[in-house]
XYZ file of C-alpha atoms in Angstrom:
219
model
C -69.099 -55.068 -75.047
C -69.338 -58.069 -77.371
C -71.023 -60.680 -75.180
C -74.415 -59.681 -73.806
C -74.173 -61.625 -70.546
C -70.855 -60.091 -69.378
C -71.099 -58.901 -65.771
C -71.739 -55.171 -65.384
C -68.498 -54.565 -63.441
C -66.457 -56.011 -66.337
C -68.107 -53.624 -68.766
C -67.638 -50.732 -66.310
C -63.923 -51.532 -65.887
C -63.415 -51.744 -69.643
C -65.234 -48.469 -70.194
C -63.173 -46.823 -67.451
C -59.905 -48.001 -69.049
C -61.066 -46.704 -72.427
C -62.091 -43.307 -71.055
C -58.739 -42.885 -69.297
C -56.896 -43.833 -72.501
C -58.964 -41.375 -74.541
C -58.363 -38.513 -72.083
C -54.623 -39.271 -72.049
C -54.588 -39.311 -75.850
C -56.398 -35.950 -76.010
C -53.930 -34.467 -73.509
C -50.992 -35.822 -75.501
C -52.353 -34.419 -78.757
C -52.954 -31.034 -77.154
C -49.442 -30.946 -75.696
C -47.939 -32.136 -78.978
C -49.613 -29.299 -80.858
C -47.527 -26.774 -78.893
C -44.084 -26.232 -80.425
C -41.247 -26.920 -77.995
C -39.149 -24.356 -79.879
C -39.487 -21.864 -82.694
C -37.104 -22.458 -85.609
C -36.616 -19.653 -88.095
C -34.333 -19.218 -91.129
C -31.801 -16.433 -90.753
C -33.066 -14.714 -93.915
C -36.559 -14.436 -92.396
C -35.199 -13.234 -89.073
C -33.146 -10.427 -90.586
C -36.078 -9.437 -92.776
C -38.515 -9.018 -89.891
C -36.626 -8.434 -86.629
C -35.358 -4.852 -86.418
C -33.313 -5.421 -83.262
C -29.637 -4.977 -84.103
C -27.116 -7.428 -82.698
C -24.391 -5.857 -80.597
C -21.719 -7.659 -82.629
C -22.907 -6.196 -85.940
C -20.397 -3.363 -85.536
C -17.614 -5.956 -85.606
C -18.502 -6.997 -89.166
C -16.206 -5.592 -91.863
C -17.649 -4.792 -95.286
C -15.272 -5.297 -98.208
C -15.830 -4.963 -101.940
C -14.627 -7.015 -104.883
C -14.170 -3.947 -107.067
C -16.621 -4.787 -109.858
C -16.986 -2.432 -112.807
C -18.161 -2.262 -116.418
C -20.150 -5.261 -117.622
C -19.831 -6.928 -114.215
C -21.475 -4.003 -112.457
C -24.502 -4.261 -114.746
C -25.048 -7.844 -113.633
C -26.165 -8.616 -110.137
C -29.805 -9.666 -109.950
C -31.058 -12.503 -107.771
C -30.173 -15.064 -110.426
C -26.676 -13.674 -110.826
C -26.155 -13.790 -107.054
C -27.189 -17.431 -107.025
C -24.829 -18.094 -109.919
C -21.857 -16.543 -108.125
C -22.722 -18.380 -104.907
C -23.011 -21.661 -106.781
C -19.606 -21.299 -108.398
C -17.952 -20.153 -105.175
C -19.427 -23.092 -103.276
C -17.866 -25.615 -105.653
C -14.686 -24.022 -106.977
C -11.391 -25.040 -105.373
C -9.457 -22.054 -104.015
C -6.815 -22.656 -106.665
C -9.292 -23.275 -109.485
C -8.112 -22.608 -113.042
C -10.029 -20.391 -115.440
C -11.118 -23.490 -117.334
C -12.573 -25.043 -114.181
C -14.433 -21.838 -113.336
C -15.807 -21.599 -116.882
C -17.135 -25.153 -116.660
C -18.717 -24.618 -113.257
C -20.313 -21.320 -114.301
C -21.662 -22.835 -117.535
C -23.423 -25.620 -115.639
C -24.811 -23.289 -112.954
C -25.992 -20.816 -115.601
C -27.912 -23.559 -117.423
C -29.557 -24.642 -114.170
C -30.592 -21.049 -113.423
C -31.564 -20.323 -117.056
C -29.007 -17.522 -117.326
C -27.043 -16.419 -120.358
C -23.463 -17.227 -121.295
C -22.656 -13.541 -120.821
C -23.803 -13.749 -117.195
C -21.768 -16.922 -116.747
C -18.716 -15.079 -118.032
C -19.369 -12.142 -115.707
C -19.706 -14.540 -112.774
C -16.362 -16.158 -113.604
C -14.655 -12.757 -113.627
C -16.192 -11.959 -110.233
C -15.178 -15.314 -108.754
C -11.645 -14.987 -110.114
C -11.330 -11.602 -108.463
C -12.747 -12.930 -105.190
C -10.374 -15.895 -105.109
C -7.470 -13.457 -105.457
C -8.742 -11.255 -102.615
C -6.687 -11.249 -99.419
C -9.569 -12.753 -97.406
C -9.864 -15.725 -99.777
C -6.094 -16.134 -99.948
C -6.101 -16.481 -96.154
C -8.985 -18.960 -96.414
C -6.998 -20.988 -98.925
C -4.085 -21.236 -96.484
C -6.478 -22.313 -93.719
C -8.052 -24.875 -96.039
C -4.633 -26.442 -96.593
C -4.476 -26.968 -92.823
C -7.995 -28.416 -92.660
C -9.274 -25.314 -90.838
C -11.792 -24.065 -93.394
C -15.533 -24.663 -93.792
C -17.687 -23.821 -96.815
C -21.486 -23.846 -97.112
C -21.774 -24.969 -93.500
C -25.119 -25.075 -91.608
C -25.175 -23.190 -88.282
C -27.762 -22.565 -85.583
C -28.024 -19.874 -82.930
C -30.447 -19.595 -79.984
C -31.647 -16.057 -79.259
C -32.361 -14.780 -75.751
C -36.123 -15.296 -76.320
C -35.600 -18.989 -77.119
C -35.949 -18.785 -80.902
C -33.591 -21.035 -82.836
C -32.192 -19.277 -85.894
C -30.631 -21.423 -88.600
C -28.612 -20.530 -91.658
C -25.751 -21.538 -93.916
C -22.355 -19.871 -93.689
C -20.754 -19.241 -97.083
C -17.215 -19.460 -95.704
C -15.501 -19.696 -92.318
C -11.845 -20.295 -91.577
C -9.586 -20.373 -88.538
C -6.189 -18.730 -88.259
C -4.167 -17.781 -85.216
C -6.792 -19.103 -82.806
C -9.614 -16.965 -84.239
C -12.330 -17.548 -86.839
C -13.267 -15.342 -89.781
C -16.817 -15.714 -91.081
C -17.507 -14.569 -94.654
C -20.839 -14.006 -96.386
C -21.148 -13.034 -100.061
C -23.802 -10.595 -101.254
C -24.246 -8.802 -104.569
C -24.573 -5.011 -104.641
C -28.193 -5.383 -105.719
C -28.998 -7.672 -102.799
C -27.490 -5.147 -100.406
C -29.253 -2.246 -102.096
C -32.605 -4.040 -101.890
C -32.407 -5.199 -98.271
C -29.965 -2.750 -96.703
C -26.399 -3.298 -95.612
C -27.311 -3.275 -91.907
C -29.546 -6.327 -92.268
C -26.761 -8.379 -93.825
C -24.239 -7.137 -91.267
C -26.588 -8.505 -88.597
C -26.813 -11.819 -90.439
C -23.034 -12.164 -90.551
C -22.851 -11.153 -86.885
C -25.356 -13.894 -86.084
C -23.243 -16.497 -87.887
C -20.096 -15.236 -86.179
C -21.767 -15.458 -82.761
C -22.912 -19.016 -83.495
C -19.398 -20.096 -84.440
C -17.888 -18.286 -81.439
C -20.257 -20.189 -79.139
C -19.500 -23.506 -80.815
C -15.728 -23.106 -80.838
C -15.091 -20.906 -77.806
C -12.751 -18.835 -79.987
C -12.845 -15.157 -81.044
C -14.736 -14.632 -84.291
C -14.853 -11.775 -86.792
C -17.340 -11.284 -89.611
C -16.750 -10.120 -93.170
C -19.527 -9.076 -95.571
C -18.118 -9.280 -99.108
C -19.872 -7.243 -101.773
C -19.635 -9.194 -104.998
């Protein structure tokens, strides 16, 4: 293509190689544009897919017993605040430690000191709950996971991914815990979050080969 007196068959061969390369590239780009799998966050899946999981009935709903000033808190920001403190607080955290964690999280979320205080009261109550006491014992044995990513493949091939708030093993079985505020549950419906916990429990059961039970904790 550069030298004018190149024999015609050389130019023809070069053009043929180029055309084959271009067709292969177009085929590769077309194939690459098709997703090999569909990945979806669990929160989106539960918000759109109305098909209930069979294991949703195996999820227990428990409450933290909030009242008074605590009960008046509970918006999206407050839920994030409680989650943030729970994700970082040791199971045996002192009140001082919880106050410090809540103060930092509240500043990040632009929430008031009153909401930070309410979150500490909620977290204190949760840490004293039987489920969290059992988790603390499992944690001492190295059999506890917090804020752990999980994935689950549905029968239609979709890959659902999420983050488990808490999971612990005891007696050869796993307990999967997800925290939700009353306002979150009221806005989205308890059934949707029961399905989310059931999804996480199924993912952990597949990964471990052990029986798994879900707990939805209303905070």
